[in-house]
PDB file of C-alpha atoms in Angstrom:
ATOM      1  CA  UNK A 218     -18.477  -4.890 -30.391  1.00 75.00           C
ATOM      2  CA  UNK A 219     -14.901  -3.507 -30.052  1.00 93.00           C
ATOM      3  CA  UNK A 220     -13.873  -5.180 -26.705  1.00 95.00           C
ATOM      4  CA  UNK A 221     -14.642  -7.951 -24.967  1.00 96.00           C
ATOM      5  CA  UNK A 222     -14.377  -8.551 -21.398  1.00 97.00           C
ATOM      6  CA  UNK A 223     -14.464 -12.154 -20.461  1.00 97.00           C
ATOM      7  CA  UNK A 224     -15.774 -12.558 -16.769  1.00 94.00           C
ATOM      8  CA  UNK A 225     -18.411 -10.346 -14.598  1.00 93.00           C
ATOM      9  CA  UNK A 226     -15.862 -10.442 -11.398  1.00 92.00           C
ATOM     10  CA  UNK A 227     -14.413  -7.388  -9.776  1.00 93.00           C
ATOM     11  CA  UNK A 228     -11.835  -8.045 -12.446  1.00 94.00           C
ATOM     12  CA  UNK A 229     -13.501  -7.981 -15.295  1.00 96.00           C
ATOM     13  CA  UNK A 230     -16.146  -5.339 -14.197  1.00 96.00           C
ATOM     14  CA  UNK A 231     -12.531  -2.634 -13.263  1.00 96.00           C
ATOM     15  CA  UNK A 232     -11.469  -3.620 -16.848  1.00 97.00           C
ATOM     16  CA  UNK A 233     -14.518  -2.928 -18.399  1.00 97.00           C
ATOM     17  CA  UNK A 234     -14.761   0.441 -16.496  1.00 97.00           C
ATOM     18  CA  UNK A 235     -10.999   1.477 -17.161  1.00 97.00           C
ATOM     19  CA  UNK A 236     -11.902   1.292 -20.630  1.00 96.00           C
ATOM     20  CA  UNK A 237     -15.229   3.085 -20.721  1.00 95.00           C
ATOM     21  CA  UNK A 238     -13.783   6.177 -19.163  1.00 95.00           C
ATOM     22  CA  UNK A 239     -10.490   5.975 -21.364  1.00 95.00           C
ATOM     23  CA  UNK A 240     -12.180   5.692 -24.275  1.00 95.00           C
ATOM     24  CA  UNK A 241     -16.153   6.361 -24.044  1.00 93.00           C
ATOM     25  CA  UNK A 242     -16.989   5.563 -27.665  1.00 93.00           C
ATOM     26  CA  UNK A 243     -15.730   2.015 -27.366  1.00 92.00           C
ATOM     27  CA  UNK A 244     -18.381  -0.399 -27.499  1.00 93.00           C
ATOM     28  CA  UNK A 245     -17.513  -2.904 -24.534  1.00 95.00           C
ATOM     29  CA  UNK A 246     -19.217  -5.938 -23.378  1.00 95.00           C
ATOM     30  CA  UNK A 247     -18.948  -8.079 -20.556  1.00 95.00           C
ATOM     31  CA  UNK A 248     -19.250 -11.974 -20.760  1.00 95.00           C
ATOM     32  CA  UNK A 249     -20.139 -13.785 -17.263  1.00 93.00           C
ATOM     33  CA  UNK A 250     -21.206 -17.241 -17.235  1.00 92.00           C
ATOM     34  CA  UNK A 251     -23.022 -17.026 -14.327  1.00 87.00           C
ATOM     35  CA  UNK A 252     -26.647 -16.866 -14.733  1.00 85.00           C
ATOM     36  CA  UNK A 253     -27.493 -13.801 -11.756  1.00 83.00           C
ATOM     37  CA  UNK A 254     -24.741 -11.807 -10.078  1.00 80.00           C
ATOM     38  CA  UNK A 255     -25.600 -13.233  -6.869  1.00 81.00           C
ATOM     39  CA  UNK A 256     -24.426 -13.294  -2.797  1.00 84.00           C
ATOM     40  CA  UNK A 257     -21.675 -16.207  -2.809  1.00 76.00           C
ATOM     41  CA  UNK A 258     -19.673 -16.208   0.593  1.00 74.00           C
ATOM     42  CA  UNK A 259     -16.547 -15.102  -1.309  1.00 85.00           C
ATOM     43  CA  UNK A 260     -14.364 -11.857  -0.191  1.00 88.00           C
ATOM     44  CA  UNK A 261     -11.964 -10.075  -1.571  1.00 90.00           C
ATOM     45  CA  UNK A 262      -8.730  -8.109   0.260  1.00 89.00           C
ATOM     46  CA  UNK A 263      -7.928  -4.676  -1.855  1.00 88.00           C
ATOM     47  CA  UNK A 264      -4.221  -3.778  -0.635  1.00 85.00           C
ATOM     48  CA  UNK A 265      -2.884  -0.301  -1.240  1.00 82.00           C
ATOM     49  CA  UNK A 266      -2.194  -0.527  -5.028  1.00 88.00           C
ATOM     50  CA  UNK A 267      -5.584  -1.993  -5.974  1.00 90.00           C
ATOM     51  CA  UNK A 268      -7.188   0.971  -4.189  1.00 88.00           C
ATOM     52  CA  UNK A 269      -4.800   3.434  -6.033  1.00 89.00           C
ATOM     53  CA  UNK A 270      -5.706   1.723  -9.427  1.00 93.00           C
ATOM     54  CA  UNK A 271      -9.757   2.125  -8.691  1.00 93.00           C
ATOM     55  CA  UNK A 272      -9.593   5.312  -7.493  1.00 92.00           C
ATOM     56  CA  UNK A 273      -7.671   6.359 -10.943  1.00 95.00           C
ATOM     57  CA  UNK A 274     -10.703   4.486 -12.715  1.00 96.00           C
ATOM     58  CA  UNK A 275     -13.712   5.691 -10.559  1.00 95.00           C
ATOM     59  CA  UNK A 276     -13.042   8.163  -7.652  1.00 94.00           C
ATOM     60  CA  UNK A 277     -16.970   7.304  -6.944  1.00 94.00           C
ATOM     61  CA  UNK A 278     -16.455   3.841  -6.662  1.00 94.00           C
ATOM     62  CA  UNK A 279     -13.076   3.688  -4.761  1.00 92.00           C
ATOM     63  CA  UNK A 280     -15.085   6.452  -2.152  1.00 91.00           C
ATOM     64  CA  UNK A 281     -17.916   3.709  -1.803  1.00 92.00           C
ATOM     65  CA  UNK A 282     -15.866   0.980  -1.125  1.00 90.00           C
ATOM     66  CA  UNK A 283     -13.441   2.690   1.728  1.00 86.00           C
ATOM     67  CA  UNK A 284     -16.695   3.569   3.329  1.00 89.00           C
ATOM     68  CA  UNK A 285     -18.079  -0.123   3.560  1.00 90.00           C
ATOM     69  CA  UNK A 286     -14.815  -1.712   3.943  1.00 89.00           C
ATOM     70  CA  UNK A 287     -13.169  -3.409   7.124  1.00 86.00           C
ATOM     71  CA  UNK A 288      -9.741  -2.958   7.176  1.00 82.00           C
ATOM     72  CA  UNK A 289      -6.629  -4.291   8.543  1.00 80.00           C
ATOM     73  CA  UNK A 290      -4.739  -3.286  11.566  1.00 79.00           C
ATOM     74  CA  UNK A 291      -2.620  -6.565  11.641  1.00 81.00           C
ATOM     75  CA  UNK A 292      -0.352  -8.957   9.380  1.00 80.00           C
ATOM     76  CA  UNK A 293       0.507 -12.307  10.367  1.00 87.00           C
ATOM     77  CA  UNK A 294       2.785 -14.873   8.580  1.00 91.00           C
ATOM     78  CA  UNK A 295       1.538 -18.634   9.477  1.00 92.00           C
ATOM     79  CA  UNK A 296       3.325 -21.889   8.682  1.00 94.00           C
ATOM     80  CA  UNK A 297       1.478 -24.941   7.257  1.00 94.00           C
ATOM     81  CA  UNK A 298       0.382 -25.937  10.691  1.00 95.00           C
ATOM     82  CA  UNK A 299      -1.035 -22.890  11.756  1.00 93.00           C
ATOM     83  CA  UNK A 300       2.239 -21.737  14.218  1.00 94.00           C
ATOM     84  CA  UNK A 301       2.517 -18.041  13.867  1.00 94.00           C
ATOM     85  CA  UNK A 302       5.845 -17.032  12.514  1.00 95.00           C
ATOM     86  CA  UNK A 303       5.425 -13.326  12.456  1.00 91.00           C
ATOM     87  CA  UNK A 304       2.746 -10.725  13.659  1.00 89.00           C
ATOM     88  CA  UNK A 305       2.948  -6.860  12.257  1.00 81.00           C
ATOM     89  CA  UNK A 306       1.381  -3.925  13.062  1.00 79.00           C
ATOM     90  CA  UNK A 307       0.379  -1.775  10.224  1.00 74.00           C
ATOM     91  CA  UNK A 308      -0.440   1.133  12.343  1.00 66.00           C
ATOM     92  CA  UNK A 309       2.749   2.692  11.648  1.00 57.00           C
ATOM     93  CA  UNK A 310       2.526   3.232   7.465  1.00 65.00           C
ATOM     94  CA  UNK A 311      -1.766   4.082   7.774  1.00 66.00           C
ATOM     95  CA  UNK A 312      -1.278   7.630   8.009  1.00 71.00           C
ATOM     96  CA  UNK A 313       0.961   7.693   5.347  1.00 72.00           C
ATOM     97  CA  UNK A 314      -1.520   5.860   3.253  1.00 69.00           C
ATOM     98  CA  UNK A 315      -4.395   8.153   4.919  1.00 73.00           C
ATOM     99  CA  UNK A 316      -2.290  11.361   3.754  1.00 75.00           C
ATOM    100  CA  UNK A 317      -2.213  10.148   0.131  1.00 71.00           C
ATOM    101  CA  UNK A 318      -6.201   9.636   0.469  1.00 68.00           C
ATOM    102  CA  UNK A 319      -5.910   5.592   0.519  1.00 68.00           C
ATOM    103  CA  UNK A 320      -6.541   3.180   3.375  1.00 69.00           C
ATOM    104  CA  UNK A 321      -4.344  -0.037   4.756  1.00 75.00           C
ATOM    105  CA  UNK A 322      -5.599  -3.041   2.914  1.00 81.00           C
ATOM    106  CA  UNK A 323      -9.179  -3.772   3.489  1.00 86.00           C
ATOM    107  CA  UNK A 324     -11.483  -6.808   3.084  1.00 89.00           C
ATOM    108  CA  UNK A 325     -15.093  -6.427   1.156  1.00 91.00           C
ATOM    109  CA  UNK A 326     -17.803  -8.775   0.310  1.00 91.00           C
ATOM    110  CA  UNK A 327     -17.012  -9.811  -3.256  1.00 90.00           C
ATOM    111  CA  UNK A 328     -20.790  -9.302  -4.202  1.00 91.00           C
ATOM    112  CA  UNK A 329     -20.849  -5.801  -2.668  1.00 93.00           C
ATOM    113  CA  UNK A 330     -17.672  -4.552  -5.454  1.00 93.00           C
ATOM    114  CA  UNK A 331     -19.286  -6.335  -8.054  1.00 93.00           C
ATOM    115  CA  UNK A 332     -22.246  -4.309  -7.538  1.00 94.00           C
ATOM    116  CA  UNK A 333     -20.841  -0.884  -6.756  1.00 95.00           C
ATOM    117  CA  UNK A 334     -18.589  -1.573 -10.276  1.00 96.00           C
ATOM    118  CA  UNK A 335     -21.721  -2.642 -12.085  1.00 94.00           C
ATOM    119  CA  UNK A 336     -23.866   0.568 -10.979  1.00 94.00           C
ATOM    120  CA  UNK A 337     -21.122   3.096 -12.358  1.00 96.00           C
ATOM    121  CA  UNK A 338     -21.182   0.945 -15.483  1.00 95.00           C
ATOM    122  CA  UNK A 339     -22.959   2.475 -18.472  1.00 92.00           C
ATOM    123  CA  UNK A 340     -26.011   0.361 -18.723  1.00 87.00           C
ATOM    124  CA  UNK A 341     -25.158  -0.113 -22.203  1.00 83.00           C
ATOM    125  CA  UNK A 342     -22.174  -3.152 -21.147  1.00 82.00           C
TER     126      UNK A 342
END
């Protein structure tokens, strides 16, 4: 083994990827200590610069995920006690962000990237 790649997350999985494609002799492997890759309730927000960074990884995967993605249209800055302090629109920079091919941050079932990373994986990790 020449690199390991200690958890099976979205994380690790990107890592793992990143390095397949940079360097496709490497022999990676990935180390999860969860038994099955499995539904667990969690989600995971992808701003702008996470998008950029899969799509220069996998254009395949990044296309995938901005097609089952819901994204945001809103920010909002709460305080402790729930009191909104500020509300946003993002409607003004998405075209920008649609010009250069990328979306406003979205939201995705954490499950759903793990698997669309894992299926452009070489089943060799």
């Amino acid at each position: 083994m020449d690199v390991v790649v200690i958890g099976g997350g979205p994380g690790g999985l990107a890592a793992a990827l990143a390095l397949h494609k940079a360097a496709p002799k490497l022999n990676v492997a990935v180390y999860e200590r969860c038994p099955a890759m499995t539904r667990r309730g969690a989600g995971l927000g992808l701003d702008v610069n996470g998008q950029k960074a899969l799509r220069a990884i996998e254009p395949a995967v990044h296309t995938e995920l901005l097609k089952q993605a819901a994204f945001l249209t809103t920010q909002r800055v709460l305080a402790a006690d729930g009191t909104l302090i500020k509300a946003s629109s993002i409607g003004k920079t998405r075209q920008e962000f649609e010009q250069q091919g990328y979306r406003t941050p979205c939201l995705l079932g954490w499950y759903e990237v793990q698997q669309m990373l894992l299926q452009a994986l070489p089943k060799s990790t």
